[in-house]
PDB file of C-alpha atoms and ligand atoms in Angstrom:
ATOM      1  CA  MET A   2     -11.155  -4.976   3.274  1.00 92.00           C
ATOM      2  CA  LYS A   3      -9.202  -6.362   6.276  1.00 96.00           C
ATOM      3  CA  ARG A   4      -5.722  -5.501   6.487  1.00 98.00           C
ATOM      4  CA  ALA A   5      -3.275  -7.482   9.048  1.00 98.00           C
ATOM      5  CA  LEU A   6       0.219  -6.407  10.415  1.00 98.00           C
ATOM      6  CA  ILE A   7       2.740  -9.257  11.192  1.00 98.00           C
ATOM      7  CA  PRO A   8       5.322  -7.557  12.973  1.00 98.00           C
ATOM      8  CA  GLY A   9       8.719  -8.832  13.949  1.00 98.00           C
ATOM      9  CA  THR A  10      12.501  -7.869  13.999  1.00 98.00           C
ATOM     10  CA  PHE A  11      13.310 -10.703  11.237  1.00 98.00           C
ATOM     11  CA  ASP A  12      16.999 -10.799  11.362  1.00 98.00           C
ATOM     12  CA  PRO A  13      16.631 -12.904   9.233  1.00 98.00           C
ATOM     13  CA  ILE A  14      13.239 -13.862   8.088  1.00 98.00           C
ATOM     14  CA  THR A  15      12.870 -17.734   8.642  1.00 98.00           C
ATOM     15  CA  GLY A  16      10.700 -20.493   7.243  1.00 97.00           C
ATOM     16  CA  GLY A  17       8.662 -20.257  10.338  1.00 96.00           C
ATOM     17  CA  HIS A  18       7.632 -16.450   9.815  1.00 98.00           C
ATOM     18  CA  LEU A  19       7.216 -17.408   5.987  1.00 98.00           C
ATOM     19  CA  ASP A  20       4.785 -20.389   7.472  1.00 97.00           C
ATOM     20  CA  VAL A  21       2.498 -17.863   9.381  1.00 97.00           C
ATOM     21  CA  ILE A  22       2.794 -15.188   6.726  1.00 98.00           C
ATOM     22  CA  SER A  23       1.711 -17.428   4.143  1.00 98.00           C
ATOM     23  CA  ARG A  24      -1.149 -18.890   6.345  1.00 97.00           C
ATOM     24  CA  ALA A  25      -2.273 -15.445   7.343  1.00 98.00           C
ATOM     25  CA  SER A  26      -2.627 -14.176   3.786  1.00 98.00           C
ATOM     26  CA  GLN A  27      -5.162 -16.753   3.703  1.00 97.00           C
ATOM     27  CA  LEU A  28      -7.292 -15.252   6.213  1.00 97.00           C
ATOM     28  CA  VAL A  29      -7.241 -11.662   5.351  1.00 98.00           C
ATOM     29  CA  ASP A  30      -7.323  -9.411   2.167  1.00 98.00           C
ATOM     30  CA  GLU A  31      -3.981  -7.820   2.674  1.00 98.00           C
ATOM     31  CA  ILE A  32      -0.913  -8.468   5.004  1.00 98.00           C
ATOM     32  CA  VAL A  33       1.593  -6.007   5.863  1.00 98.00           C
ATOM     33  CA  VAL A  34       4.810  -7.399   7.295  1.00 99.00           C
ATOM     34  CA  GLY A  35       6.397  -4.511   9.702  1.00 99.00           C
ATOM     35  CA  VAL A  36       9.866  -4.639   9.969  1.00 99.00           C
ATOM     36  CA  ALA A  37      10.888  -3.273  13.500  1.00 98.00           C
ATOM     37  CA  ALA A  38      14.303  -1.339  13.337  1.00 98.00           C
ATOM     38  CA  SER A  39      14.494  -3.096  16.864  1.00 98.00           C
ATOM     39  CA  PRO A  40      18.189  -1.194  17.563  1.00 97.00           C
ATOM     40  CA  SER A  41      18.102  -2.608  21.141  1.00 98.00           C
ATOM     41  CA  LYS A  42      18.636  -6.092  19.776  1.00 97.00           C
ATOM     42  CA  ASN A  43      21.625  -4.882  17.831  1.00 98.00           C
ATOM     43  CA  PRO A  44      20.195  -6.886  14.496  1.00 98.00           C
ATOM     44  CA  LEU A  45      23.039  -8.901  12.389  1.00 98.00           C
ATOM     45  CA  PHE A  46      21.314  -7.285   9.184  1.00 98.00           C
ATOM     46  CA  SER A  47      20.569  -3.893   8.847  1.00 98.00           C
ATOM     47  CA  LEU A  48      16.814  -2.624   8.775  1.00 98.00           C
ATOM     48  CA  GLU A  49      17.387  -2.273   4.916  1.00 98.00           C
ATOM     49  CA  GLU A  50      18.582  -5.831   4.530  1.00 98.00           C
ATOM     50  CA  ARG A  51      16.022  -7.304   6.603  1.00 98.00           C
ATOM     51  CA  VAL A  52      13.272  -5.518   4.546  1.00 99.00           C
ATOM     52  CA  ALA A  53      14.755  -6.741   1.215  1.00 98.00           C
ATOM     53  CA  LEU A  54      15.017 -10.064   2.233  1.00 98.00           C
ATOM     54  CA  ALA A  55      11.779  -9.968   3.589  1.00 99.00           C
ATOM     55  CA  ARG A  56      10.335  -8.956   0.285  1.00 98.00           C
ATOM     56  CA  GLU A  57      12.239 -11.345  -1.998  1.00 98.00           C
ATOM     57  CA  ALA A  58      11.066 -14.338   0.566  1.00 98.00           C
ATOM     58  CA  THR A  59       7.371 -13.271   0.145  1.00 98.00           C
ATOM     59  CA  ALA A  60       7.572 -12.016  -3.602  1.00 98.00           C
ATOM     60  CA  HIS A  61       5.171 -14.839  -4.251  1.00 98.00           C
ATOM     61  CA  LEU A  62       2.480 -14.038  -2.260  1.00 98.00           C
ATOM     62  CA  PRO A  63       0.407 -11.498  -4.031  1.00 98.00           C
ATOM     63  CA  ASN A  64      -1.421  -9.610  -1.097  1.00 98.00           C
ATOM     64  CA  VAL A  65       1.562  -9.223   1.429  1.00 98.00           C
ATOM     65  CA  GLU A  66       3.943  -6.196   1.577  1.00 98.00           C
ATOM     66  CA  VAL A  67       6.995  -5.600   3.657  1.00 99.00           C
ATOM     67  CA  LEU A  68       7.611  -2.461   5.261  1.00 98.00           C
ATOM     68  CA  PRO A  69       9.785  -1.062   7.613  1.00 98.00           C
ATOM     69  CA  PHE A  70       8.761   0.793  10.888  1.00 98.00           C
ATOM     70  CA  ASN A  71      10.638   2.405  13.967  1.00 98.00           C
ATOM     71  CA  CYS A  72       7.740   3.588  16.412  1.00 97.00           C
ATOM     72  CA  LEU A  73       5.399   1.910  18.528  1.00 97.00           C
ATOM     73  CA  LEU A  74       3.828  -1.004  16.865  1.00 98.00           C
ATOM     74  CA  VAL A  75       0.198   0.164  17.352  1.00 97.00           C
ATOM     75  CA  ASP A  76       0.906   3.627  16.035  1.00 97.00           C
ATOM     76  CA  PHE A  77       2.440   2.013  13.034  1.00 98.00           C
ATOM     77  CA  ALA A  78      -0.800  -0.495  12.937  1.00 98.00           C
ATOM     78  CA  GLN A  79      -2.822   2.741  12.904  1.00 97.00           C
ATOM     79  CA  ASP A  80      -0.602   4.703  10.263  1.00 98.00           C
ATOM     80  CA  ILE A  81      -1.118   1.972   7.894  1.00 98.00           C
ATOM     81  CA  ASP A  82      -4.886   1.484   8.608  1.00 97.00           C
ATOM     82  CA  ALA A  83      -4.500  -2.130   9.677  1.00 98.00           C
ATOM     83  CA  GLN A  84      -6.975  -3.641  12.356  1.00 97.00           C
ATOM     84  CA  ILE A  85      -5.437  -6.672  13.159  1.00 98.00           C
ATOM     85  CA  LEU A  86      -2.175  -7.731  14.587  1.00 98.00           C
ATOM     86  CA  ILE A  87      -1.106 -11.380  13.757  1.00 98.00           C
ATOM     87  CA  LYS A  88       1.730 -13.302  15.517  1.00 97.00           C
ATOM     88  CA  GLY A  89       3.355 -16.415  15.548  1.00 95.00           C
ATOM     89  CA  LEU A  90       3.251 -18.601  18.717  1.00 94.00           C
ATOM     90  CA  ARG A  91       5.889 -21.393  18.870  1.00 91.00           C
ATOM     91  CA  ALA A  92       6.339 -23.014  22.130  1.00 81.00           C
ATOM     92  CA  ILE A  93       4.757 -22.218  25.541  1.00 78.00           C
ATOM     93  CA  THR A  94       8.153 -20.266  26.385  1.00 78.00           C
ATOM     94  CA  ASP A  95       6.932 -17.671  23.644  1.00 85.00           C
ATOM     95  CA  PHE A  96       3.561 -17.137  25.714  1.00 89.00           C
ATOM     96  CA  GLU A  97       4.248 -15.041  28.446  1.00 91.00           C
ATOM     97  CA  TYR A  98       6.500 -12.507  26.246  1.00 92.00           C
ATOM     98  CA  GLU A  99       3.483 -12.145  23.754  1.00 94.00           C
ATOM     99  CA  PHE A 100       0.636 -11.987  26.655  1.00 93.00           C
ATOM    100  CA  GLN A 101       2.877  -8.967  27.913  1.00 95.00           C
ATOM    101  CA  MET A 102       3.091  -7.256  24.758  1.00 96.00           C
ATOM    102  CA  THR A 103      -0.888  -8.027  23.764  1.00 97.00           C
ATOM    103  CA  ALA A 104      -1.895  -6.613  26.877  1.00 97.00           C
ATOM    104  CA  LEU A 105      -0.011  -3.559  26.453  1.00 97.00           C
ATOM    105  CA  ASN A 106      -0.662  -3.059  22.874  1.00 97.00           C
ATOM    106  CA  TYR A 107      -4.467  -3.498  23.839  1.00 96.00           C
ATOM    107  CA  GLN A 108      -4.056  -1.102  26.583  1.00 97.00           C
ATOM    108  CA  ILE A 109      -2.769   1.830  24.325  1.00 96.00           C
ATOM    109  CA  ASN A 110      -4.985   1.155  21.578  1.00 96.00           C
ATOM    110  CA  LYS A 111      -8.262  -1.200  21.798  1.00 97.00           C
ATOM    111  CA  ALA A 112      -9.044  -0.782  18.456  1.00 96.00           C
ATOM    112  CA  ILE A 113      -6.405  -3.322  17.214  1.00 97.00           C
ATOM    113  CA  GLU A 114      -6.830  -6.923  17.788  1.00 97.00           C
ATOM    114  CA  THR A 115      -4.037  -9.132  17.986  1.00 97.00           C
ATOM    115  CA  VAL A 116      -4.364 -12.950  16.813  1.00 96.00           C
ATOM    116  CA  PHE A 117      -2.168 -15.900  17.061  1.00 96.00           C
ATOM    117  CA  ILE A 118      -1.294 -18.365  14.381  1.00 96.00           C
ATOM    118  CA  MET A 119       0.317 -21.650  16.098  1.00 94.00           C
ATOM    119  CA  SER A 120       3.569 -22.880  14.769  1.00 91.00           C
ATOM    120  CA  PRO A 121       3.367 -26.374  13.253  1.00 91.00           C
ATOM    121  CA  PRO A 122       5.724 -28.690  15.012  1.00 91.00           C
ATOM    122  CA  GLU A 123       8.490 -28.577  12.279  1.00 92.00           C
ATOM    123  CA  TYR A 124       9.164 -24.827  13.307  1.00 93.00           C
ATOM    124  CA  MET A 125       8.344 -25.195  17.018  1.00 91.00           C
ATOM    125  CA  TYR A 126      12.082 -25.044  17.594  1.00 90.00           C
ATOM    126  CA  LEU A 127      12.942 -22.631  14.833  1.00 95.00           C
ATOM    127  CA  SER A 128      14.177 -18.739  15.718  1.00 96.00           C
ATOM    128  CA  SER A 129      16.203 -16.287  13.901  1.00 97.00           C
ATOM    129  CA  SER A 130      18.863 -16.463  16.558  1.00 97.00           C
ATOM    130  CA  ILE A 131      19.479 -20.113  16.433  1.00 97.00           C
ATOM    131  CA  VAL A 132      19.520 -19.941  12.557  1.00 98.00           C
ATOM    132  CA  ARG A 133      22.230 -16.707  12.933  1.00 98.00           C
ATOM    133  CA  GLU A 134      24.135 -19.069  15.306  1.00 98.00           C
ATOM    134  CA  ILE A 135      24.170 -22.150  12.974  1.00 98.00           C
ATOM    135  CA  ALA A 136      25.196 -19.833  10.111  1.00 98.00           C
ATOM    136  CA  SER A 137      27.743 -18.333  12.304  1.00 98.00           C
ATOM    137  CA  LEU A 138      29.252 -21.398  12.900  1.00 98.00           C
ATOM    138  CA  HIS A 139      29.050 -22.426   9.131  1.00 97.00           C
ATOM    139  CA  GLY A 140      26.615 -25.072   9.377  1.00 97.00           C
ATOM    140  CA  ASP A 141      23.584 -25.820   6.979  1.00 97.00           C
ATOM    141  CA  VAL A 142      20.765 -23.497   7.272  1.00 98.00           C
ATOM    142  CA  SER A 143      18.831 -24.300   4.272  1.00 97.00           C
ATOM    143  CA  GLY A 144      16.242 -26.384   5.721  1.00 96.00           C
ATOM    144  CA  PHE A 145      15.376 -23.215   7.788  1.00 97.00           C
ATOM    145  CA  VAL A 146      15.517 -20.377   5.645  1.00 98.00           C
ATOM    146  CA  PRO A 147      14.529 -19.622   2.113  1.00 98.00           C
ATOM    147  CA  VAL A 148      17.456 -19.536  -0.450  1.00 98.00           C
ATOM    148  CA  CYS A 149      17.981 -15.451  -0.459  1.00 98.00           C
ATOM    149  CA  VAL A 150      18.499 -15.695   3.256  1.00 98.00           C
ATOM    150  CA  LYS A 151      20.824 -18.728   3.031  1.00 98.00           C
ATOM    151  CA  ASP A 152      23.023 -16.744   0.617  1.00 98.00           C
ATOM    152  CA  ALA A 153      23.013 -13.852   2.736  1.00 98.00           C
ATOM    153  CA  LEU A 154      24.138 -15.680   5.836  1.00 98.00           C
ATOM    154  CA  GLU A 155      26.702 -17.180   4.035  1.00 97.00           C
ATOM    155  CA  ALA A 156      27.712 -13.735   2.443  1.00 98.00           C
ATOM    156  CA  LYS A 157      27.917 -12.268   6.195  1.00 97.00           C
ATOM    157  CA  PHE A 158      29.740 -14.848   7.834  1.00 97.00           C
ATOM    158  CA  ALA A 159      32.002 -15.778   4.696  1.00 94.00           C
TER     159      ALA A 159
HETATM  160  O1  LIG B 207      10.951 -10.525  16.221  1.00 84.11           O
HETATM  161  P1  LIG B 207      10.523 -10.036  17.309  1.00 84.11           P
HETATM  162  O2  LIG B 207      11.918  -9.216  17.688  1.00 84.11           O
HETATM  163  O3  LIG B 207      10.369 -10.828  18.652  1.00 84.11           O
HETATM  164  O4  LIG B 207       9.452  -8.818  17.471  1.00 84.11           O
HETATM  165  C1  LIG B 207       9.513  -7.994  18.608  1.00 84.11           C
HETATM  166  C2  LIG B 207       8.369  -6.720  18.045  1.00 84.11           C
HETATM  167  C3  LIG B 207       9.108  -5.877  17.029  1.00 84.11           C
HETATM  168  C4  LIG B 207       7.081  -6.997  17.599  1.00 84.11           C
HETATM  169  C5  LIG B 207       8.427  -5.846  18.987  1.00 84.11           C
HETATM  170  O5  LIG B 207       9.901  -5.412  19.766  1.00 84.11           O
HETATM  171  C6  LIG B 207       7.707  -4.320  19.075  1.00 84.11           C
HETATM  172  O6  LIG B 207       6.486  -4.439  19.039  1.00 84.11           O
HETATM  173  N1  LIG B 207       8.422  -3.261  18.889  1.00 84.11           N
HETATM  174  C7  LIG B 207       7.797  -2.059  18.271  1.00 84.11           C
HETATM  175  C8  LIG B 207       8.161  -1.283  19.599  1.00 84.11           C
HETATM  176  C9  LIG B 207       7.092  -1.146  20.213  1.00 84.11           C
HETATM  177  O7  LIG B 207       5.627  -1.029  20.200  1.00 84.11           O
HETATM  178  N2  LIG B 207       7.113  -1.570  21.884  1.00 84.11           N
HETATM  179  C10 LIG B 207       6.058  -1.729  22.906  1.00 84.11           C
HETATM  180  C11 LIG B 207       5.432  -3.305  22.909  1.00 84.11           C
HETATM  181  S1  LIG B 207       4.384  -3.488  23.986  1.00 84.11           S
END
């Protein structure tokens, strides 16, 4: 039984995240989407809101579960018995940050392997922060996020 953890702040979950989650769900038996508390990032959505949105957005994927965490990523992976970390990689600009996190996570726990899934071109430019900015300026985010997130963003910035 292979269980993979896809971690992130998901503030909020986007179409790019969903693309990675859905492709990853074909590769392993079970996926846990780990929503990090990330208090230092001062998220727009509370942890509970981010978990609820991620659950609604992935409800159609039977082998995907969404859980919050507020500890070291590799400790959470070990707690839930995930042997693999899956991360999305967009442009080359993501690489240095991801390279550093992968190296440190590997140093802390060598039993957990990190695997990257490349974003397709249509999601290369997409990020939660850009989506938040567009929504804050009352732009249309419907092409970038699932309907539940669009509605939640509109309610936040009403
Ligand atoms: O979506 P993000 O904000 O880029 O995700 C970053 C995340 C949550 C994966 C990263 O901040 C993380 O792993 N946080 C948990 C705390 C931790 O383990 N930090 C050390 C990483 S080497």
